[in-house]
Amino acid sequence: MSAPHSATSANGVPTLDVARLREDFPILGQQINGRPLVYLDNAATSQKPVAVIDAIARYYREDNSNVHRGVHALSERATAAYEAARETVRGFLNAASSKEIIFTRGTTEAINLVAQAWGRSTLQPGDEVLITHMEHHSNIVPWQMVCEQTGATLRVAPINERGEVIMDEFERLLGERTKLVAVGHVSNALGTINPVARMIELAHAHEALALVDGAQATPHMVVDVQALGADFYALSGHKMFGPTGIGVLYGREALLDAMPPWQGGGDMIKAVSFEGTLYSDLPYKFEAGTPHIAGGVGLGAAVDYLAGVGREAIAAYEAELLAYTEARLQEVDGLRLIGTAENKAAVASFVLEGVHAHDLGTIVDHHGVAIRAGHHCAMPVMEFFGVAATSRASLAFYNTREEIDALVTALQDAQRIFG
Ligand SMILES: *Cc1c(COP(=O)(O)O)cnc(C)c1O
């Protein structure tokens, strides 16, 4: 890869001043068990910069009100802030219109929305939904549920030993019956970056729609839904330095327009009578009830923050840090990396011979190092690799080589204790 001692990246992409950026994240400054916190659980949730924390606090201090209703000043300000955040997210994803940006609770709710609003009204017995073997549970279970409800069939494209989708098999599984392809952009369990543009192209060639689970992509790389050609794209605010409880479903306007609403209630209607209800226009048709206004504002601030740091620079820095991480992990005796795809982002999953993942997690926590141990909401991936659980170090742009060194020292300590 590139130069061993600096964060300089190739192609003239600006480098990150990580020491300065870390100061934006107050939580990172603390000690755990007498050691500096090393936070390597970013795929579970990321930490929040002051810009996000302050935007939420400012909203509640100065603007808090319900949206889209009141005629008073606070309500107008809250509505303006919430809608400005929607426009910010539109720009972030390069969607054509802010009508295509539906706020949800997160990726999980975004996928359930498509499964229930689109799937339940469209899928017929014999139709097929195609996913891959490496999906997060939230891109499996909603499809199982809607298949059960409609008589459609769930198909699963297999993966290889490196943790990559076998593209020939993926293509072979596409056919006349395929109505939707639902695939993760980046695997949270393996780090694999899927060739989603190609997968979407193949789906469209078979007249199927394509949904992308972007929960692990948006914190790490530039995502352009129009360039990808995605019909639906789901993300979670909390995975990309924003608050929990807020996420986004991007959907192509014509598709969203044709879909029936999912949840019913206030805000998603124009007029209600007992004879029938006239639904709101997009995006409100899919946002029943009082939304997570502060969450939307916080997500908008997170997007602005990410833009300020620079997503190209983040991707370049993290690629180098991941290469360093994998090289250092391989120095640990008995360590096996799970997920060695050619094209990877920000995740190093591994098992250590003779040490249970949960014990490992506890020992490295004594060193102040936070990693994840478990099945990472991807039990079929664990089953494929023949392990009950893995340990996972997942990176963000605020992580450093020194932190990876601390992880490796902690792992070697665990090995001394158990080995
Ligand atoms: C975290 C995650 C989800 C679920 O996101 P929620 O925020 O829990 O709704 C879905 N897919 C992937 C790949 C994830 O990493």
mmCIF file of N, CA and C in Angstrom, residues 257-348:
data_model
loop_
_atom_site.group_PDB
_atom_site.id
_atom_site.type_symbol
_atom_site.label_atom_id
_atom_site.label_comp_id
_atom_site.label_asym_id
_atom_site.label_seq_id
_atom_site.Cartn_x
_atom_site.Cartn_y
_atom_site.Cartn_z
ATOM 1 N N ASP A 257 -44.312 7.121 -5.254
ATOM 2 C CA ASP A 257 -45.628 7.658 -5.579
ATOM 3 C C ASP A 257 -46.649 6.544 -5.783
ATOM 4 N N ALA A 258 -46.196 5.481 -6.421
ATOM 5 C CA ALA A 258 -47.107 4.382 -6.750
ATOM 6 C C ALA A 258 -47.375 3.465 -5.562
ATOM 7 N N MET A 259 -46.523 3.570 -4.523
ATOM 8 C CA MET A 259 -46.667 2.663 -3.382
ATOM 9 C C MET A 259 -47.757 3.138 -2.442
ATOM 10 N N PRO A 260 -48.505 2.206 -1.867
ATOM 11 C CA PRO A 260 -49.458 2.602 -0.827
ATOM 12 C C PRO A 260 -48.694 2.979 0.442
ATOM 13 N N PRO A 261 -49.322 3.773 1.323
ATOM 14 C CA PRO A 261 -48.630 4.064 2.585
ATOM 15 C C PRO A 261 -48.453 2.796 3.405
ATOM 16 N N TRP A 262 -47.602 2.907 4.418
ATOM 17 C CA TRP A 262 -47.369 1.759 5.299
ATOM 18 C C TRP A 262 -48.103 2.010 6.606
ATOM 19 N N GLN A 263 -47.573 2.929 7.429
ATOM 20 C CA GLN A 263 -48.260 3.251 8.667
ATOM 21 C C GLN A 263 -49.237 4.397 8.417
ATOM 22 N N GLY A 264 -50.350 4.358 9.156
ATOM 23 C CA GLY A 264 -51.337 5.418 9.019
ATOM 24 C C GLY A 264 -51.384 6.270 10.266
ATOM 25 N N GLY A 265 -51.782 7.516 10.123
ATOM 26 C CA GLY A 265 -51.900 8.391 11.275
ATOM 27 C C GLY A 265 -51.852 9.837 10.863
ATOM 28 N N GLY A 266 -51.448 10.670 11.809
ATOM 29 C CA GLY A 266 -51.313 12.093 11.519
ATOM 30 C C GLY A 266 -50.147 12.336 10.596
ATOM 31 N N ASP A 267 -50.117 13.505 9.987
ATOM 32 C CA ASP A 267 -49.013 13.955 9.139
ATOM 33 C C ASP A 267 -48.955 13.291 7.769
ATOM 34 N N MET A 268 -49.550 12.092 7.643
ATOM 35 C CA MET A 268 -49.456 11.407 6.346
ATOM 36 C C MET A 268 -50.755 11.565 5.553
ATOM 37 N N ILE A 269 -51.633 12.459 6.024
ATOM 38 C CA ILE A 269 -52.937 12.608 5.379
ATOM 39 C C ILE A 269 -53.171 14.048 4.924
ATOM 40 N N LYS A 270 -54.031 14.197 3.935
ATOM 41 C CA LYS A 270 -54.498 15.525 3.542
ATOM 42 C C LYS A 270 -55.867 15.774 4.161
ATOM 43 N N ALA A 271 -56.702 14.739 4.106
ATOM 44 C CA ALA A 271 -58.055 14.864 4.652
ATOM 45 C C ALA A 271 -58.521 13.493 5.099
ATOM 46 N N VAL A 272 -59.188 13.459 6.246
ATOM 47 C CA VAL A 272 -59.689 12.199 6.784
ATOM 48 C C VAL A 272 -61.187 12.318 7.032
ATOM 49 N N SER A 273 -61.932 11.345 6.553
ATOM 50 C CA SER A 273 -63.317 11.211 6.968
ATOM 51 C C SER A 273 -63.564 9.723 7.144
ATOM 52 N N PHE A 274 -64.701 9.370 7.709
ATOM 53 C CA PHE A 274 -64.953 7.941 7.932
ATOM 54 C C PHE A 274 -65.236 7.213 6.627
ATOM 55 N N GLU A 275 -65.501 7.984 5.566
ATOM 56 C CA GLU A 275 -65.704 7.341 4.260
ATOM 57 C C GLU A 275 -64.361 6.979 3.620
ATOM 58 N N GLY A 276 -63.353 7.754 3.957
ATOM 59 C CA GLY A 276 -62.048 7.474 3.355
ATOM 60 C C GLY A 276 -61.088 8.601 3.624
ATOM 61 N N THR A 277 -59.819 8.343 3.292
ATOM 62 C CA THR A 277 -58.758 9.283 3.624
ATOM 63 C C THR A 277 -57.961 9.613 2.381
ATOM 64 N N LEU A 278 -57.609 10.884 2.253
ATOM 65 C CA LEU A 278 -56.756 11.327 1.164
ATOM 66 C C LEU A 278 -55.340 11.463 1.724
ATOM 67 N N TYR A 279 -54.401 10.732 1.143
ATOM 68 C CA TYR A 279 -53.043 10.723 1.688
ATOM 69 C C TYR A 279 -52.248 11.939 1.246
ATOM 70 N N SER A 280 -51.258 12.255 2.052
ATOM 71 C CA SER A 280 -50.345 13.356 1.725
ATOM 72 C C SER A 280 -49.492 13.009 0.520
ATOM 73 N N ASP A 281 -48.874 14.041 -0.025
ATOM 74 C CA ASP A 281 -47.879 13.835 -1.076
ATOM 75 C C ASP A 281 -46.579 13.353 -0.450
ATOM 76 N N LEU A 282 -45.655 12.964 -1.305
ATOM 77 C CA LEU A 282 -44.318 12.599 -0.849
ATOM 78 C C LEU A 282 -43.617 13.835 -0.283
ATOM 79 N N PRO A 283 -42.766 13.636 0.694
ATOM 80 C CA PRO A 283 -42.405 12.378 1.358
ATOM 81 C C PRO A 283 -43.332 12.036 2.534
ATOM 82 N N TYR A 284 -44.297 12.954 2.819
ATOM 83 C CA TYR A 284 -45.064 12.852 4.078
ATOM 84 C C TYR A 284 -45.966 11.623 4.128
ATOM 85 N N LYS A 285 -46.322 11.126 2.945
ATOM 86 C CA LYS A 285 -47.173 9.932 2.891
ATOM 87 C C LYS A 285 -46.586 8.776 3.706
ATOM 88 N N PHE A 286 -45.244 8.759 3.798
ATOM 89 C CA PHE A 286 -44.576 7.659 4.516
ATOM 90 C C PHE A 286 -44.051 8.078 5.893
ATOM 91 N N GLU A 287 -44.496 9.222 6.378
ATOM 92 C CA GLU A 287 -44.015 9.675 7.689
ATOM 93 C C GLU A 287 -45.188 9.927 8.627
ATOM 94 N N ALA A 288 -45.847 8.841 9.019
ATOM 95 C CA ALA A 288 -47.003 8.966 9.904
ATOM 96 C C ALA A 288 -46.550 9.344 11.307
ATOM 97 N N GLY A 289 -47.272 10.240 11.916
ATOM 98 C CA GLY A 289 -47.004 10.597 13.307
ATOM 99 C C GLY A 289 -45.921 11.662 13.435
ATOM 100 N N THR A 290 -45.764 12.160 14.652
ATOM 101 C CA THR A 290 -44.726 13.166 14.895
ATOM 102 C C THR A 290 -43.367 12.535 14.674
ATOM 103 N N PRO A 291 -42.573 13.111 13.808
ATOM 104 C CA PRO A 291 -41.285 12.487 13.511
ATOM 105 C C PRO A 291 -40.235 12.795 14.581
ATOM 106 N N HIS A 292 -39.054 12.206 14.410
ATOM 107 C CA HIS A 292 -37.916 12.471 15.294
ATOM 108 C C HIS A 292 -37.241 13.746 14.775
ATOM 109 N N ILE A 293 -37.837 14.877 15.133
ATOM 110 C CA ILE A 293 -37.402 16.168 14.572
ATOM 111 C C ILE A 293 -35.953 16.460 14.961
ATOM 112 N N ALA A 294 -35.657 16.320 16.241
ATOM 113 C CA ALA A 294 -34.288 16.593 16.703
ATOM 114 C C ALA A 294 -33.306 15.630 16.040
ATOM 115 N N GLY A 295 -33.753 14.391 15.822
ATOM 116 C CA GLY A 295 -32.904 13.409 15.143
ATOM 117 C C GLY A 295 -32.595 13.834 13.720
ATOM 118 N N GLY A 296 -33.620 14.330 13.033
ATOM 119 C CA GLY A 296 -33.410 14.823 11.672
ATOM 120 C C GLY A 296 -32.416 15.967 11.647
ATOM 121 N N VAL A 297 -32.585 16.889 12.597
ATOM 122 C CA VAL A 297 -31.673 18.025 12.690
ATOM 123 C C VAL A 297 -30.247 17.534 12.963
ATOM 124 N N GLY A 298 -30.124 16.565 13.877
ATOM 125 C CA GLY A 298 -28.811 16.006 14.199
ATOM 126 C C GLY A 298 -28.192 15.283 13.009
ATOM 127 N N LEU A 299 -29.013 14.573 12.259
ATOM 128 C CA LEU A 299 -28.494 13.874 11.075
ATOM 129 C C LEU A 299 -28.011 14.880 10.031
ATOM 130 N N GLY A 300 -28.777 15.951 9.871
ATOM 131 C CA GLY A 300 -28.337 17.002 8.946
ATOM 132 C C GLY A 300 -26.971 17.556 9.358
ATOM 133 N N ALA A 301 -26.791 17.749 10.668
ATOM 134 C CA ALA A 301 -25.509 18.264 11.167
ATOM 135 C C ALA A 301 -24.396 17.242 10.924
ATOM 136 N N ALA A 302 -24.724 15.947 11.059
ATOM 137 C CA ALA A 302 -23.717 14.905 10.824
ATOM 138 C C ALA A 302 -23.288 14.892 9.352
ATOM 139 N N VAL A 303 -24.246 15.059 8.463
ATOM 140 C CA VAL A 303 -23.929 15.089 7.031
ATOM 141 C C VAL A 303 -23.036 16.290 6.722
ATOM 142 N N ASP A 304 -23.387 17.439 7.290
ATOM 143 C CA ASP A 304 -22.553 18.636 7.078
ATOM 144 C C ASP A 304 -21.143 18.401 7.619
ATOM 145 N N TYR A 305 -21.072 17.750 8.779
ATOM 146 C CA TYR A 305 -19.769 17.479 9.382
ATOM 147 C C TYR A 305 -18.934 16.562 8.478
ATOM 148 N N LEU A 306 -19.566 15.497 7.993
ATOM 149 C CA LEU A 306 -18.873 14.551 7.101
ATOM 150 C C LEU A 306 -18.380 15.255 5.839
ATOM 151 N N ALA A 307 -19.220 16.143 5.318
ATOM 152 C CA ALA A 307 -18.825 16.870 4.108
ATOM 153 C C ALA A 307 -17.600 17.733 4.407
ATOM 154 N N GLY A 308 -17.575 18.319 5.606
ATOM 155 C CA GLY A 308 -16.433 19.150 5.987
ATOM 156 C C GLY A 308 -15.154 18.343 6.097
ATOM 157 N N VAL A 309 -15.254 17.128 6.630
ATOM 158 C CA VAL A 309 -14.068 16.276 6.738
ATOM 159 C C VAL A 309 -13.658 15.809 5.339
ATOM 160 N N GLY A 310 -14.632 15.445 4.534
ATOM 161 C CA GLY A 310 -14.349 15.011 3.159
ATOM 162 C C GLY A 310 -14.427 13.504 3.020
ATOM 163 N N ARG A 311 -15.404 13.037 2.286
ATOM 164 C CA ARG A 311 -15.595 11.586 2.220
ATOM 165 C C ARG A 311 -14.520 10.872 1.419
ATOM 166 N N GLU A 312 -13.960 11.537 0.405
ATOM 167 C CA GLU A 312 -12.849 10.903 -0.326
ATOM 168 C C GLU A 312 -11.650 10.723 0.610
ATOM 169 N N ALA A 313 -11.392 11.770 1.390
ATOM 170 C CA ALA A 313 -10.258 11.715 2.315
ATOM 171 C C ALA A 313 -10.486 10.630 3.367
ATOM 172 N N ILE A 314 -11.724 10.504 3.844
ATOM 173 C CA ILE A 314 -12.057 9.461 4.824
ATOM 174 C C ILE A 314 -11.799 8.082 4.228
ATOM 175 N N ALA A 315 -12.298 7.867 3.017
ATOM 176 C CA ALA A 315 -12.145 6.554 2.378
ATOM 177 C C ALA A 315 -10.671 6.211 2.194
ATOM 178 N N ALA A 316 -9.882 7.180 1.780
ATOM 179 C CA ALA A 316 -8.453 6.929 1.546
ATOM 180 C C ALA A 316 -7.740 6.632 2.864
ATOM 181 N N TYR A 317 -8.034 7.423 3.891
ATOM 182 C CA TYR A 317 -7.391 7.231 5.195
ATOM 183 C C TYR A 317 -7.753 5.861 5.779
ATOM 184 N N GLU A 318 -9.033 5.521 5.691
ATOM 185 C CA GLU A 318 -9.476 4.254 6.284
ATOM 186 C C GLU A 318 -8.951 3.047 5.524
ATOM 187 N N ALA A 319 -8.785 3.178 4.226
ATOM 188 C CA ALA A 319 -8.231 2.060 3.447
ATOM 189 C C ALA A 319 -6.831 1.743 3.955
ATOM 190 N N GLU A 320 -6.075 2.801 4.217
ATOM 191 C CA GLU A 320 -4.720 2.593 4.692
ATOM 192 C C GLU A 320 -4.717 2.039 6.120
ATOM 193 N N LEU A 321 -5.611 2.564 6.956
ATOM 194 C CA LEU A 321 -5.678 2.090 8.341
ATOM 195 C C LEU A 321 -6.139 0.632 8.399
ATOM 196 N N LEU A 322 -7.049 0.263 7.512
ATOM 197 C CA LEU A 322 -7.502 -1.140 7.472
ATOM 198 C C LEU A 322 -6.360 -2.064 7.053
ATOM 199 N N ALA A 323 -5.585 -1.638 6.071
ATOM 200 C CA ALA A 323 -4.441 -2.457 5.637
ATOM 201 C C ALA A 323 -3.463 -2.635 6.796
ATOM 202 N N TYR A 324 -3.219 -1.553 7.530
ATOM 203 C CA TYR A 324 -2.335 -1.616 8.697
ATOM 204 C C TYR A 324 -2.917 -2.567 9.746
ATOM 205 N N THR A 325 -4.217 -2.449 9.980
ATOM 206 C CA THR A 325 -4.887 -3.285 10.979
ATOM 207 C C THR A 325 -4.751 -4.764 10.627
ATOM 208 N N GLU A 326 -5.022 -5.084 9.383
ATOM 209 C CA GLU A 326 -4.978 -6.499 8.994
ATOM 210 C C GLU A 326 -3.543 -7.039 9.057
ATOM 211 N N ALA A 327 -2.598 -6.213 8.676
ATOM 212 C CA ALA A 327 -1.194 -6.643 8.740
ATOM 213 C C ALA A 327 -0.786 -6.897 10.190
ATOM 214 N N ARG A 328 -1.164 -5.985 11.094
ATOM 215 C CA ARG A 328 -0.792 -6.156 12.496
ATOM 216 C C ARG A 328 -1.518 -7.347 13.124
ATOM 217 N N LEU A 329 -2.794 -7.539 12.764
ATOM 218 C CA LEU A 329 -3.545 -8.667 13.338
ATOM 219 C C LEU A 329 -2.896 -9.983 12.945
ATOM 220 N N GLN A 330 -2.347 -10.022 11.748
ATOM 221 C CA GLN A 330 -1.744 -11.276 11.301
ATOM 222 C C GLN A 330 -0.465 -11.625 12.057
ATOM 223 N N GLU A 331 0.050 -10.648 12.822
ATOM 224 C CA GLU A 331 1.214 -10.941 13.673
ATOM 225 C C GLU A 331 0.795 -11.728 14.920
ATOM 226 N N VAL A 332 -0.505 -11.775 15.212
ATOM 227 C CA VAL A 332 -0.972 -12.472 16.418
ATOM 228 C C VAL A 332 -1.114 -13.955 16.096
ATOM 229 N N ASP A 333 -0.405 -14.791 16.851
ATOM 230 C CA ASP A 333 -0.456 -16.238 16.618
ATOM 231 C C ASP A 333 -1.862 -16.768 16.760
ATOM 232 N N GLY A 334 -2.261 -17.625 15.837
ATOM 233 C CA GLY A 334 -3.546 -18.297 15.965
ATOM 234 C C GLY A 334 -4.733 -17.420 15.593
ATOM 235 N N LEU A 335 -4.460 -16.247 15.033
ATOM 236 C CA LEU A 335 -5.574 -15.367 14.651
ATOM 237 C C LEU A 335 -5.955 -15.637 13.198
ATOM 238 N N ARG A 336 -7.239 -15.794 12.981
ATOM 239 C CA ARG A 336 -7.747 -16.014 11.618
ATOM 240 C C ARG A 336 -8.721 -14.895 11.269
ATOM 241 N N LEU A 337 -8.418 -14.205 10.198
ATOM 242 C CA LEU A 337 -9.328 -13.157 9.727
ATOM 243 C C LEU A 337 -10.528 -13.813 9.063
ATOM 244 N N ILE A 338 -11.707 -13.305 9.377
ATOM 245 C CA ILE A 338 -12.939 -13.776 8.740
ATOM 246 C C ILE A 338 -13.409 -12.646 7.841
ATOM 247 N N GLY A 339 -13.308 -12.887 6.529
ATOM 248 C CA GLY A 339 -13.645 -11.806 5.604
ATOM 249 C C GLY A 339 -12.379 -11.211 5.043
ATOM 250 N N THR A 340 -11.989 -11.704 3.874
ATOM 251 C CA THR A 340 -10.740 -11.260 3.252
ATOM 252 C C THR A 340 -11.020 -10.871 1.808
ATOM 253 N N ALA A 341 -12.139 -10.208 1.615
ATOM 254 C CA ALA A 341 -12.526 -9.797 0.258
ATOM 255 C C ALA A 341 -11.483 -8.853 -0.328
ATOM 256 N N GLU A 342 -11.392 -8.895 -1.631
ATOM 257 C CA GLU A 342 -10.505 -7.992 -2.362
ATOM 258 C C GLU A 342 -10.846 -6.531 -2.045
ATOM 259 N N ASN A 343 -12.149 -6.275 -1.991
ATOM 260 C CA ASN A 343 -12.633 -4.922 -1.833
ATOM 261 C C ASN A 343 -13.327 -4.813 -0.472
ATOM 262 N N LYS A 344 -12.649 -4.190 0.482
ATOM 263 C CA LYS A 344 -13.163 -4.163 1.859
ATOM 264 C C LYS A 344 -13.177 -2.756 2.428
ATOM 265 N N ALA A 345 -14.035 -2.564 3.412
ATOM 266 C CA ALA A 345 -14.060 -1.285 4.123
ATOM 267 C C ALA A 345 -14.133 -1.501 5.621
ATOM 268 N N ALA A 346 -13.235 -0.890 6.362
ATOM 269 C CA ALA A 346 -13.382 -0.502 7.766
ATOM 270 C C ALA A 346 -13.656 -1.606 8.794
ATOM 271 N N VAL A 347 -13.697 -2.863 8.380
ATOM 272 C CA VAL A 347 -14.045 -3.934 9.318
ATOM 273 C C VAL A 347 -12.992 -5.042 9.293
ATOM 274 N N ALA A 348 -12.503 -5.408 10.480
ATOM 275 C CA ALA A 348 -11.651 -6.587 10.604
ATOM 276 C C ALA A 348 -12.316 -7.529 11.605
#
